[in-house]
Amino acid sequence: MTIALTFIHLITVFGFLVAALVHWVKRRRDIRECSRFAWAVAGVYCVLLAPLVFAVEARPWVFAIAVPIDAARTLFTAVGVSCCAAAGVVAFPLLRPGLGSGKASPRRSPAAPVLWGVLLAGTWTIYTVLLFHATKPVPSDAARNLFGSFDIGASMAVAVLAVSVAAVGEELMFRLGIQNYIARIFGWWDHRYWLAIILSAALWSLGHAGTLEPDRVKIAQVFPAGLVLGRLARKHGIEACILWRLNRRPGGRKTRGT
């Protein structure tokens, strides 16, 4: 079952990647500003990732695929920002208000995104603790084989860095890129945007299959989070989603599978 879910996840993400590449090729001249910003974001992400490579003892091939994955993440960032701009939605209201729209928008106060990020992160942490206490999940064999001797609880600095890398990378790919690309394809920028949120949250949840045993516990943990993160991205921008992820408790008694 886990293999099937992982296969579906990979094929679907690859399909979105090809579609995003086609979108970027056709519109690359019109979205140059979005692409430049995406490369800047990719540079920040690499700065976060580089220390992690040396801080953990993971399988070498895990980091060998980091470059193409980062390229895909950069592409999703450019396409996601351009889709938002075309719909009149600001993807990064704190960093770059009006990015891609050709005009500046009023810069928003960070108070609301920070408040919602912290509040929802705390709520989700409590939910996770209760869920894991009731179900007693453990890391799967696949997760242990993948990450080798990596122990996120061994160093708080490494734990915070790992959570930061995951927060930035996954939100750029799923919430900014895939979610907004789905909304653009089907014209779901109105009340039907919830459909794009549900689809991207489901796809994001499938990507976590096989990290915990029993497998359904991980899905039950992350799918509700994906729904709320999708709504946060739509209402407060992608920064609010990243703030939530940065405020998560890294690890825990039964939470070695993140």
C-alpha atoms as an extended CHARMM CRD file, in Angstrom:
* protein
*
       258  EXT
         1         1  MET       CA              0.0000000000        0.0000000000        0.0000000000  PROA      1               0.0000000000
         2         2  THR       CA              2.7770000000        2.4160000000        0.9120000000  PROA      2               0.0000000000
         3         3  ILE       CA              4.6090000000        1.6960000000       -2.3390000000  PROA      3               0.0000000000
         4         4  ALA       CA              1.4390000000        2.3890000000       -4.3240000000  PROA      4               0.0000000000
         5         5  LEU       CA              0.8230000000        5.7030000000       -2.5300000000  PROA      5               0.0000000000
         6         6  THR       CA              4.4340000000        6.7650000000       -3.0270000000  PROA      6               0.0000000000
         7         7  PHE       CA              4.2500000000        5.8880000000       -6.7240000000  PROA      7               0.0000000000
         8         8  ILE       CA              1.0550000000        7.9050000000       -7.1570000000  PROA      8               0.0000000000
         9         9  HSD       CA              2.6760000000       10.8420000000       -5.3690000000  PROA      9               0.0000000000
        10        10  LEU       CA              5.8270000000       10.7830000000       -7.5030000000  PROA      10              0.0000000000
        11        11  ILE       CA              3.9790000000       10.4190000000      -10.8040000000  PROA      11              0.0000000000
        12        12  THR       CA              1.5710000000       13.2200000000       -9.9440000000  PROA      12              0.0000000000
        13        13  VAL       CA              4.3110000000       15.6010000000       -8.8090000000  PROA      13              0.0000000000
        14        14  PHE       CA              6.2870000000       14.8110000000      -11.9670000000  PROA      14              0.0000000000
        15        15  GLY       CA              3.2120000000       15.5930000000      -14.0450000000  PROA      15              0.0000000000
        16        16  PHE       CA              2.8410000000       18.9650000000      -12.3340000000  PROA      16              0.0000000000
        17        17  LEU       CA              6.5520000000       19.5900000000      -12.8430000000  PROA      17              0.0000000000
        18        18  VAL       CA              6.2670000000       19.0120000000      -16.6060000000  PROA      18              0.0000000000
        19        19  ALA       CA              3.1770000000       21.2390000000      -16.7750000000  PROA      19              0.0000000000
        20        20  ALA       CA              4.9460000000       23.9590000000      -14.7820000000  PROA      20              0.0000000000
        21        21  LEU       CA              7.9530000000       23.7640000000      -17.0960000000  PROA      21              0.0000000000
        22        22  VAL       CA              5.7130000000       24.1890000000      -20.1420000000  PROA      22              0.0000000000
        23        23  HSD       CA              4.0230000000       27.1470000000      -18.4550000000  PROA      23              0.0000000000
        24        24  TRP       CA              7.3750000000       28.7580000000      -17.6900000000  PROA      24              0.0000000000
        25        25  VAL       CA              8.7680000000       28.2200000000      -21.2090000000  PROA      25              0.0000000000
        26        26  LYS       CA              5.7050000000       29.7850000000      -22.8330000000  PROA      26              0.0000000000
        27        27  ARG       CA              5.6500000000       32.7990000000      -20.5070000000  PROA      27              0.0000000000
        28        28  ARG       CA              9.2710000000       33.1940000000      -19.4650000000  PROA      28              0.0000000000
        29        29  ARG       CA              9.5690000000       36.6640000000      -21.0240000000  PROA      29              0.0000000000
        30        30  ASP       CA              6.4810000000       37.9170000000      -19.2350000000  PROA      30              0.0000000000
        31        31  ILE       CA              7.4370000000       36.5260000000      -15.8440000000  PROA      31              0.0000000000
        32        32  ARG       CA             11.1140000000       37.4720000000      -15.7070000000  PROA      32              0.0000000000
        33        33  GLU       CA             10.6520000000       39.2720000000      -12.4020000000  PROA      33              0.0000000000
        34        34  CYS       CA              9.0050000000       36.1810000000      -10.9130000000  PROA      34              0.0000000000
        35        35  SER       CA             11.8620000000       34.0060000000      -12.1630000000  PROA      35              0.0000000000
        36        36  ARG       CA             14.5210000000       36.3130000000      -10.7200000000  PROA      36              0.0000000000
        37        37  PHE       CA             12.7870000000       36.2760000000       -7.3640000000  PROA      37              0.0000000000
        38        38  ALA       CA             12.5280000000       32.4730000000       -7.5450000000  PROA      38              0.0000000000
        39        39  TRP       CA             16.2800000000       32.1930000000       -8.0750000000  PROA      39              0.0000000000
        40        40  ALA       CA             16.8680000000       34.4410000000       -5.0640000000  PROA      40              0.0000000000
        41        41  VAL       CA             14.6080000000       32.2020000000       -2.9590000000  PROA      41              0.0000000000
        42        42  ALA       CA             16.4870000000       29.1410000000       -4.2410000000  PROA      42              0.0000000000
        43        43  GLY       CA             19.7590000000       30.7110000000       -3.1470000000  PROA      43              0.0000000000
        44        44  VAL       CA             18.4270000000       31.2400000000        0.3820000000  PROA      44              0.0000000000
        45        45  TYR       CA             17.2030000000       27.6530000000        0.4370000000  PROA      45              0.0000000000
        46        46  CYS       CA             20.6450000000       26.3560000000       -0.5730000000  PROA      46              0.0000000000
        47        47  VAL       CA             22.2140000000       28.4010000000        2.2230000000  PROA      47              0.0000000000
        48        48  LEU       CA             19.8700000000       26.6530000000        4.6580000000  PROA      48              0.0000000000
        49        49  LEU       CA             20.4860000000       23.2240000000        3.1510000000  PROA      49              0.0000000000
        50        50  ALA       CA             24.3010000000       23.3160000000        2.9370000000  PROA      50              0.0000000000
        51        51  PRO       CA             25.0060000000       23.1400000000        6.7160000000  PROA      51              0.0000000000
        52        52  LEU       CA             22.4950000000       20.3150000000        7.0720000000  PROA      52              0.0000000000
        53        53  VAL       CA             24.4210000000       18.2000000000        4.5650000000  PROA      53              0.0000000000
        54        54  PHE       CA             27.4660000000       18.2720000000        6.8370000000  PROA      54              0.0000000000
        55        55  ALA       CA             25.5480000000       18.0860000000       10.1170000000  PROA      55              0.0000000000
        56        56  VAL       CA             23.7970000000       14.7600000000        9.5920000000  PROA      56              0.0000000000
        57        57  GLU       CA             24.9330000000       11.2820000000        8.6010000000  PROA      57              0.0000000000
        58        58  ALA       CA             22.4090000000       10.5350000000        5.8810000000  PROA      58              0.0000000000
        59        59  ARG       CA             22.7980000000        8.2850000000        2.8810000000  PROA      59              0.0000000000
        60        60  PRO       CA             24.9580000000       10.0760000000        0.2460000000  PROA      60              0.0000000000
        61        61  TRP       CA             22.4450000000        9.5880000000       -2.5560000000  PROA      61              0.0000000000
        62        62  VAL       CA             19.8470000000       11.5450000000       -0.5430000000  PROA      62              0.0000000000
        63        63  PHE       CA             21.8630000000       14.7030000000       -1.0770000000  PROA      63              0.0000000000
        64        64  ALA       CA             22.9100000000       13.7310000000       -4.6160000000  PROA      64              0.0000000000
        65        65  ILE       CA             19.3630000000       14.4580000000       -5.7670000000  PROA      65              0.0000000000
        66        66  ALA       CA             19.2020000000       17.7880000000       -3.9030000000  PROA      66              0.0000000000
        67        67  VAL       CA             20.2360000000       19.8310000000       -6.9640000000  PROA      67              0.0000000000
        68        68  PRO       CA             17.4650000000       18.6730000000       -9.3570000000  PROA      68              0.0000000000
        69        69  ILE       CA             14.9300000000       18.9160000000       -6.5410000000  PROA      69              0.0000000000
        70        70  ASP       CA             16.0160000000       22.4780000000       -5.8320000000  PROA      70              0.0000000000
        71        71  ALA       CA             15.7210000000       23.2790000000       -9.5430000000  PROA      71              0.0000000000
        72        72  ALA       CA             12.1660000000       21.9120000000       -9.5180000000  PROA      72              0.0000000000
        73        73  ARG       CA             11.3780000000       23.9450000000       -6.4080000000  PROA      73              0.0000000000
        74        74  THR       CA             12.6960000000       27.0780000000       -8.1190000000  PROA      74              0.0000000000
        75        75  LEU       CA             10.4790000000       26.3970000000      -11.1200000000  PROA      75              0.0000000000
        76        76  PHE       CA              7.4100000000       25.9100000000       -8.9240000000  PROA      76              0.0000000000
        77        77  THR       CA              8.2170000000       29.1700000000       -7.1150000000  PROA      77              0.0000000000
        78        78  ALA       CA              8.3940000000       31.1570000000      -10.3610000000  PROA      78              0.0000000000
        79        79  VAL       CA              5.2340000000       29.5950000000      -11.7580000000  PROA      79              0.0000000000
        80        80  GLY       CA              3.3310000000       29.9120000000       -8.4740000000  PROA      80              0.0000000000
        81        81  VAL       CA              4.1590000000       33.6070000000       -8.1440000000  PROA      81              0.0000000000
        82        82  SER       CA              3.2070000000       34.2440000000      -11.7700000000  PROA      82              0.0000000000
        83        83  CYS       CA             -0.1290000000       32.4330000000      -11.3510000000  PROA      83              0.0000000000
        84        84  CYS       CA             -0.8890000000       34.5260000000       -8.2770000000  PROA      84              0.0000000000
        85        85  ALA       CA              0.0740000000       37.7370000000      -10.0670000000  PROA      85              0.0000000000
        86        86  ALA       CA             -2.1660000000       36.8980000000      -13.0290000000  PROA      86              0.0000000000
        87        87  ALA       CA             -5.0890000000       36.4600000000      -10.6190000000  PROA      87              0.0000000000
        88        88  GLY       CA             -4.2970000000       39.6300000000       -8.6950000000  PROA      88              0.0000000000
        89        89  VAL       CA             -3.1670000000       37.6920000000       -5.6240000000  PROA      89              0.0000000000
        90        90  VAL       CA              0.0200000000       38.6300000000       -3.7650000000  PROA      90              0.0000000000
        91        91  ALA       CA              2.0960000000       35.5190000000       -3.0500000000  PROA      91              0.0000000000
        92        92  PHE       CA              4.7040000000       37.2240000000       -0.8330000000  PROA      92              0.0000000000
        93        93  PRO       CA              2.9040000000       40.1720000000        0.7850000000  PROA      93              0.0000000000
        94        94  LEU       CA              5.6910000000       40.7480000000        3.3260000000  PROA      94              0.0000000000
        95        95  LEU       CA              8.7810000000       40.2970000000        1.1470000000  PROA      95              0.0000000000
        96        96  ARG       CA              7.5970000000       41.4750000000       -2.2530000000  PROA      96              0.0000000000
        97        97  PRO       CA              4.1230000000       43.0360000000       -2.3440000000  PROA      97              0.0000000000
        98        98  GLY       CA              2.8240000000       43.2450000000       -5.8940000000  PROA      98              0.0000000000
        99        99  LEU       CA              5.4950000000       40.9160000000       -7.2960000000  PROA      99              0.0000000000
       100       100  GLY       CA              4.7380000000       40.1000000000      -10.9300000000  PROA      100             0.0000000000
       101       101  SER       CA              1.7770000000       42.4500000000      -11.2210000000  PROA      101             0.0000000000
       102       102  GLY       CA              3.7550000000       45.3540000000      -12.5770000000  PROA      102             0.0000000000
       103       103  LYS       CA              2.7030000000       47.6710000000       -9.7470000000  PROA      103             0.0000000000
       104       104  ALA       CA              3.5340000000       48.0080000000       -6.0930000000  PROA      104             0.0000000000
       105       105  SER       CA              0.9810000000       47.0460000000       -3.4660000000  PROA      105             0.0000000000
       106       106  PRO       CA              0.8470000000       48.4660000000        0.0490000000  PROA      106             0.0000000000
       107       107  ARG       CA              3.2560000000       46.5960000000        2.2790000000  PROA      107             0.0000000000
       108       108  ARG       CA              1.3460000000       44.6290000000        4.9020000000  PROA      108             0.0000000000
       109       109  SER       CA              2.0800000000       44.4650000000        8.5830000000  PROA      109             0.0000000000
       110       110  PRO       CA              3.6200000000       41.1250000000        9.6200000000  PROA      110             0.0000000000
       111       111  ALA       CA              1.4590000000       41.0310000000       12.7580000000  PROA      111             0.0000000000
       112       112  ALA       CA             -1.4080000000       38.9540000000       11.3370000000  PROA      112             0.0000000000
       113       113  PRO       CA              0.7270000000       36.3020000000        9.5630000000  PROA      113             0.0000000000
       114       114  VAL       CA              2.9850000000       35.9230000000       12.5970000000  PROA      114             0.0000000000
       115       115  LEU       CA              0.0350000000       35.6770000000       14.9830000000  PROA      115             0.0000000000
       116       116  TRP       CA             -1.7980000000       33.1100000000       12.8860000000  PROA      116             0.0000000000
       117       117  GLY       CA              1.3810000000       31.1500000000       12.2610000000  PROA      117             0.0000000000
       118       118  VAL       CA              2.2070000000       30.8700000000       15.9590000000  PROA      118             0.0000000000
       119       119  LEU       CA             -1.3900000000       30.2000000000       17.0390000000  PROA      119             0.0000000000
       120       120  LEU       CA             -2.0470000000       27.4830000000       14.4860000000  PROA      120             0.0000000000
       121       121  ALA       CA              1.3750000000       25.9040000000       15.0300000000  PROA      121             0.0000000000
       122       122  GLY       CA              0.5650000000       25.5310000000       18.7160000000  PROA      122             0.0000000000
       123       123  THR       CA             -2.8610000000       24.0800000000       17.9600000000  PROA      123             0.0000000000
       124       124  TRP       CA             -1.3940000000       21.6110000000       15.4700000000  PROA      124             0.0000000000
       125       125  THR       CA              1.3030000000       20.5780000000       17.9620000000  PROA      125             0.0000000000
       126       126  ILE       CA             -1.3260000000       19.7950000000       20.5890000000  PROA      126             0.0000000000
       127       127  TYR       CA             -3.3040000000       17.8050000000       18.0220000000  PROA      127             0.0000000000
       128       128  THR       CA             -0.1710000000       15.8760000000       17.0440000000  PROA      128             0.0000000000
       129       129  VAL       CA              0.7120000000       15.0710000000       20.6620000000  PROA      129             0.0000000000
       130       130  LEU       CA             -2.8100000000       13.7580000000       21.3400000000  PROA      130             0.0000000000
       131       131  LEU       CA             -2.8760000000       11.7770000000       18.0880000000  PROA      131             0.0000000000
       132       132  PHE       CA              0.5240000000       10.1780000000       18.6970000000  PROA      132             0.0000000000
       133       133  HSD       CA             -0.3110000000        9.4580000000       22.3290000000  PROA      133             0.0000000000
       134       134  ALA       CA             -3.4320000000        7.5810000000       21.2300000000  PROA      134             0.0000000000
       135       135  THR       CA             -1.8690000000        5.6690000000       18.3230000000  PROA      135             0.0000000000
       136       136  LYS       CA              1.7740000000        5.1490000000       19.4830000000  PROA      136             0.0000000000
       137       137  PRO       CA              3.3940000000        5.3940000000       16.0150000000  PROA      137             0.0000000000
       138       138  VAL       CA              7.0600000000        4.5780000000       15.3990000000  PROA      138             0.0000000000
       139       139  PRO       CA              9.4100000000        5.4460000000       12.5110000000  PROA      139             0.0000000000
       140       140  SER       CA              9.0440000000        3.0090000000        9.6440000000  PROA      140             0.0000000000
       141       141  ASP       CA             11.8820000000        0.7940000000        8.4030000000  PROA      141             0.0000000000
       142       142  ALA       CA             11.9390000000        2.8030000000        5.1680000000  PROA      142             0.0000000000
       143       143  ALA       CA             12.4490000000        6.0630000000        7.0630000000  PROA      143             0.0000000000
       144       144  ARG       CA             15.2780000000        4.5840000000        9.1400000000  PROA      144             0.0000000000
       145       145  ASN       CA             16.9790000000        3.1890000000        6.0440000000  PROA      145             0.0000000000
       146       146  LEU       CA             16.5920000000        6.4850000000        4.1940000000  PROA      146             0.0000000000
       147       147  PHE       CA             18.0520000000        8.7480000000        6.8420000000  PROA      147             0.0000000000
       148       148  GLY       CA             20.5590000000        6.3480000000        8.3040000000  PROA      148             0.0000000000
       149       149  SER       CA             21.7960000000        7.4350000000       11.7030000000  PROA      149             0.0000000000
       150       150  PHE       CA             20.2090000000       10.8790000000       11.5240000000  PROA      150             0.0000000000
       151       151  ASP       CA             18.7400000000       11.6390000000       14.9600000000  PROA      151             0.0000000000
       152       152  ILE       CA             16.8510000000       14.9260000000       14.9260000000  PROA      152             0.0000000000
       153       153  GLY       CA             16.7960000000       14.9310000000       18.6980000000  PROA      153             0.0000000000
       154       154  ALA       CA             20.5790000000       14.8020000000       19.0150000000  PROA      154             0.0000000000
       155       155  SER       CA             21.0770000000       18.5060000000       18.3760000000  PROA      155             0.0000000000
       156       156  MET       CA             18.5520000000       21.2890000000       18.7270000000  PROA      156             0.0000000000
       157       157  ALA       CA             20.4240000000       23.3570000000       16.1310000000  PROA      157             0.0000000000
       158       158  VAL       CA             20.2230000000       20.5180000000       13.6020000000  PROA      158             0.0000000000
       159       159  ALA       CA             16.5550000000       19.9720000000       14.4550000000  PROA      159             0.0000000000
       160       160  VAL       CA             15.6810000000       23.6260000000       13.9170000000  PROA      160             0.0000000000
       161       161  LEU       CA             17.6590000000       23.6710000000       10.6710000000  PROA      161             0.0000000000
       162       162  ALA       CA             15.9440000000       20.5280000000        9.3900000000  PROA      162             0.0000000000
       163       163  VAL       CA             12.4920000000       21.9270000000       10.2050000000  PROA      163             0.0000000000
       164       164  SER       CA             13.4010000000       25.2000000000        8.4790000000  PROA      164             0.0000000000
       165       165  VAL       CA             14.5710000000       23.4570000000        5.3140000000  PROA      165             0.0000000000
       166       166  ALA       CA             11.4240000000       21.3330000000        5.1850000000  PROA      166             0.0000000000
       167       167  ALA       CA              9.2040000000       24.3420000000        5.8790000000  PROA      167             0.0000000000
       168       168  VAL       CA             10.6460000000       26.4620000000        3.0910000000  PROA      168             0.0000000000
       169       169  GLY       CA             10.9470000000       23.6780000000        0.5240000000  PROA      169             0.0000000000
       170       170  GLU       CA              7.5560000000       22.0280000000        0.9240000000  PROA      170             0.0000000000
       171       171  GLU       CA              5.5900000000       25.2700000000        1.1340000000  PROA      171             0.0000000000
       172       172  LEU       CA              7.1970000000       26.6420000000       -2.0160000000  PROA      172             0.0000000000
       173       173  MET       CA              6.4730000000       23.4580000000       -3.9320000000  PROA      173             0.0000000000
       174       174  PHE       CA              2.9980000000       22.5050000000       -2.7280000000  PROA      174             0.0000000000
       175       175  ARG       CA              1.2780000000       25.6110000000       -1.3870000000  PROA      175             0.0000000000
       176       176  LEU       CA              2.8210000000       28.2190000000       -3.6820000000  PROA      176             0.0000000000
       177       177  GLY       CA              3.4710000000       26.1720000000       -6.8100000000  PROA      177             0.0000000000
       178       178  ILE       CA              1.0730000000       23.2640000000       -7.1700000000  PROA      178             0.0000000000
       179       179  GLN       CA             -1.8900000000       24.7450000000       -5.3030000000  PROA      179             0.0000000000
       180       180  ASN       CA             -1.9010000000       27.9810000000       -7.2960000000  PROA      180             0.0000000000
       181       181  TYR       CA             -1.2070000000       26.2130000000      -10.5740000000  PROA      181             0.0000000000
       182       182  ILE       CA             -4.2740000000       24.0190000000       -9.9740000000  PROA      182             0.0000000000
       183       183  ALA       CA             -6.3300000000       27.1440000000       -9.2530000000  PROA      183             0.0000000000
       184       184  ARG       CA             -5.1020000000       28.7150000000      -12.4740000000  PROA      184             0.0000000000
       185       185  ILE       CA             -5.8190000000       25.6740000000      -14.6430000000  PROA      185             0.0000000000
       186       186  PHE       CA             -9.4130000000       25.3330000000      -13.4700000000  PROA      186             0.0000000000
       187       187  GLY       CA            -10.1200000000       28.9940000000      -12.7410000000  PROA      187             0.0000000000
       188       188  TRP       CA            -10.6980000000       28.3340000000       -9.0440000000  PROA      188             0.0000000000
       189       189  TRP       CA             -9.7260000000       31.7410000000       -7.6920000000  PROA      189             0.0000000000
       190       190  ASP       CA            -13.1810000000       32.3230000000       -6.2020000000  PROA      190             0.0000000000
       191       191  HSD       CA            -14.8830000000       30.2460000000       -3.4850000000  PROA      191             0.0000000000
       192       192  ARG       CA            -13.8300000000       27.1120000000       -5.3770000000  PROA      192             0.0000000000
       193       193  TYR       CA            -10.2170000000       27.7380000000       -4.3700000000  PROA      193             0.0000000000
       194       194  TRP       CA            -10.9060000000       25.2510000000       -1.5810000000  PROA      194             0.0000000000
       195       195  LEU       CA            -10.7960000000       22.5140000000       -4.2160000000  PROA      195             0.0000000000
       196       196  ALA       CA             -7.2090000000       23.4710000000       -5.0830000000  PROA      196             0.0000000000
       197       197  ILE       CA             -6.3670000000       23.4610000000       -1.3790000000  PROA      197             0.0000000000
       198       198  ILE       CA             -7.8460000000       19.9770000000       -0.9050000000  PROA      198             0.0000000000
       199       199  LEU       CA             -6.0250000000       18.5260000000       -3.9230000000  PROA      199             0.0000000000
       200       200  SER       CA             -2.6400000000       19.9890000000       -2.9820000000  PROA      200             0.0000000000
       201       201  ALA       CA             -3.0780000000       18.9160000000        0.6650000000  PROA      201             0.0000000000
       202       202  ALA       CA             -3.9180000000       15.3720000000       -0.4500000000  PROA      202             0.0000000000
       203       203  LEU       CA             -0.8560000000       15.2390000000       -2.6980000000  PROA      203             0.0000000000
       204       204  TRP       CA              1.3600000000       16.6370000000        0.0730000000  PROA      204             0.0000000000
       205       205  SER       CA             -0.0110000000       14.0240000000        2.4780000000  PROA      205             0.0000000000
       206       206  LEU       CA              0.7680000000       11.1900000000        0.0590000000  PROA      206             0.0000000000
       207       207  GLY       CA              4.3800000000       12.3510000000        0.0600000000  PROA      207             0.0000000000
       208       208  HSD       CA              4.5860000000       11.4860000000        3.7630000000  PROA      208             0.0000000000
       209       209  ALA       CA              3.3980000000        7.9170000000        3.2890000000  PROA      209             0.0000000000
       210       210  GLY       CA              5.7770000000        5.3170000000        4.6880000000  PROA      210             0.0000000000
       211       211  THR       CA              7.4400000000        7.5210000000        7.3030000000  PROA      211             0.0000000000
       212       212  LEU       CA              5.5160000000        6.1620000000       10.2940000000  PROA      212             0.0000000000
       213       213  GLU       CA              3.9140000000        2.8870000000       11.2880000000  PROA      213             0.0000000000
       214       214  PRO       CA              0.9500000000        2.6060000000       11.1960000000  PROA      214             0.0000000000
       215       215  ASP       CA              0.9700000000        4.6010000000        7.9890000000  PROA      215             0.0000000000
       216       216  ARG       CA             -2.5260000000        6.0560000000        8.4190000000  PROA      216             0.0000000000
       217       217  VAL       CA             -1.3600000000        8.0210000000       11.4760000000  PROA      217             0.0000000000
       218       218  LYS       CA              0.9580000000       10.2070000000        9.3980000000  PROA      218             0.0000000000
       219       219  ILE       CA             -1.8140000000       10.9050000000        6.8860000000  PROA      219             0.0000000000
       220       220  ALA       CA             -4.1670000000       11.8090000000        9.7300000000  PROA      220             0.0000000000
       221       221  GLN       CA             -1.5100000000       14.1410000000       11.1080000000  PROA      221             0.0000000000
       222       222  VAL       CA             -0.5360000000       16.0570000000        7.9750000000  PROA      222             0.0000000000
       223       223  PHE       CA             -3.7270000000       16.2400000000        5.8730000000  PROA      223             0.0000000000
       224       224  PRO       CA             -5.5690000000       18.6380000000        8.2320000000  PROA      224             0.0000000000
       225       225  ALA       CA             -2.3730000000       20.7090000000        8.4110000000  PROA      225             0.0000000000
       226       226  GLY       CA             -2.2860000000       20.8640000000        4.6110000000  PROA      226             0.0000000000
       227       227  LEU       CA             -5.8270000000       22.2420000000        4.5220000000  PROA      227             0.0000000000
       228       228  VAL       CA             -5.0640000000       24.9980000000        7.0190000000  PROA      228             0.0000000000
       229       229  LEU       CA             -1.7390000000       25.8180000000        5.3780000000  PROA      229             0.0000000000
       230       230  GLY       CA             -3.4890000000       26.1270000000        2.0360000000  PROA      230             0.0000000000
       231       231  ARG       CA             -5.9560000000       28.5970000000        3.5020000000  PROA      231             0.0000000000
       232       232  LEU       CA             -3.1370000000       30.5340000000        5.1810000000  PROA      232             0.0000000000
       233       233  ALA       CA             -1.2930000000       30.8080000000        1.8690000000  PROA      233             0.0000000000
       234       234  ARG       CA             -4.3900000000       32.1620000000        0.1480000000  PROA      234             0.0000000000
       235       235  LYS       CA             -5.2880000000       34.6790000000        2.8450000000  PROA      235             0.0000000000
       236       236  HSD       CA             -1.9340000000       35.7830000000        4.2990000000  PROA      236             0.0000000000
       237       237  GLY       CA              0.6590000000       34.7060000000        1.7250000000  PROA      237             0.0000000000
       238       238  ILE       CA              3.2230000000       31.9390000000        1.6770000000  PROA      238             0.0000000000
       239       239  GLU       CA              5.2360000000       33.5650000000        4.4770000000  PROA      239             0.0000000000
       240       240  ALA       CA              2.4780000000       32.7230000000        6.9630000000  PROA      240             0.0000000000
       241       241  CYS       CA              2.7540000000       29.0290000000        6.0480000000  PROA      241             0.0000000000
       242       242  ILE       CA              6.5080000000       29.0550000000        6.5350000000  PROA      242             0.0000000000
       243       243  LEU       CA              6.0960000000       30.8160000000        9.8880000000  PROA      243             0.0000000000
       244       244  TRP       CA              3.7370000000       28.0540000000       11.0000000000  PROA      244             0.0000000000
       245       245  ARG       CA              6.2140000000       25.3810000000        9.9870000000  PROA      245             0.0000000000
       246       246  LEU       CA              9.0610000000       27.2050000000       11.7490000000  PROA      246             0.0000000000
       247       247  ASN       CA              7.0210000000       27.2780000000       14.9480000000  PROA      247             0.0000000000
       248       248  ARG       CA              6.4400000000       23.5230000000       14.9760000000  PROA      248             0.0000000000
       249       249  ARG       CA              8.0900000000       21.5550000000       17.7490000000  PROA      249             0.0000000000
       250       250  PRO       CA             10.9680000000       19.6700000000       16.0380000000  PROA      250             0.0000000000
       251       251  GLY       CA             10.6440000000       16.0840000000       17.1060000000  PROA      251             0.0000000000
       252       252  GLY       CA              9.1800000000       14.6690000000       20.2710000000  PROA      252             0.0000000000
       253       253  ARG       CA              8.7670000000       11.4620000000       22.1960000000  PROA      253             0.0000000000
       254       254  LYS       CA              7.1180000000        9.5950000000       19.3500000000  PROA      254             0.0000000000
       255       255  THR       CA              7.6750000000       11.9730000000       16.4720000000  PROA      255             0.0000000000
       256       256  ARG       CA             10.9690000000       11.0070000000       14.8750000000  PROA      256             0.0000000000
       257       257  GLY       CA              9.1860000000       10.8000000000       11.5630000000  PROA      257             0.0000000000
       258       258  THR       CA              8.5150000000       14.4940000000       10.9160000000  PROA      258             0.0000000000
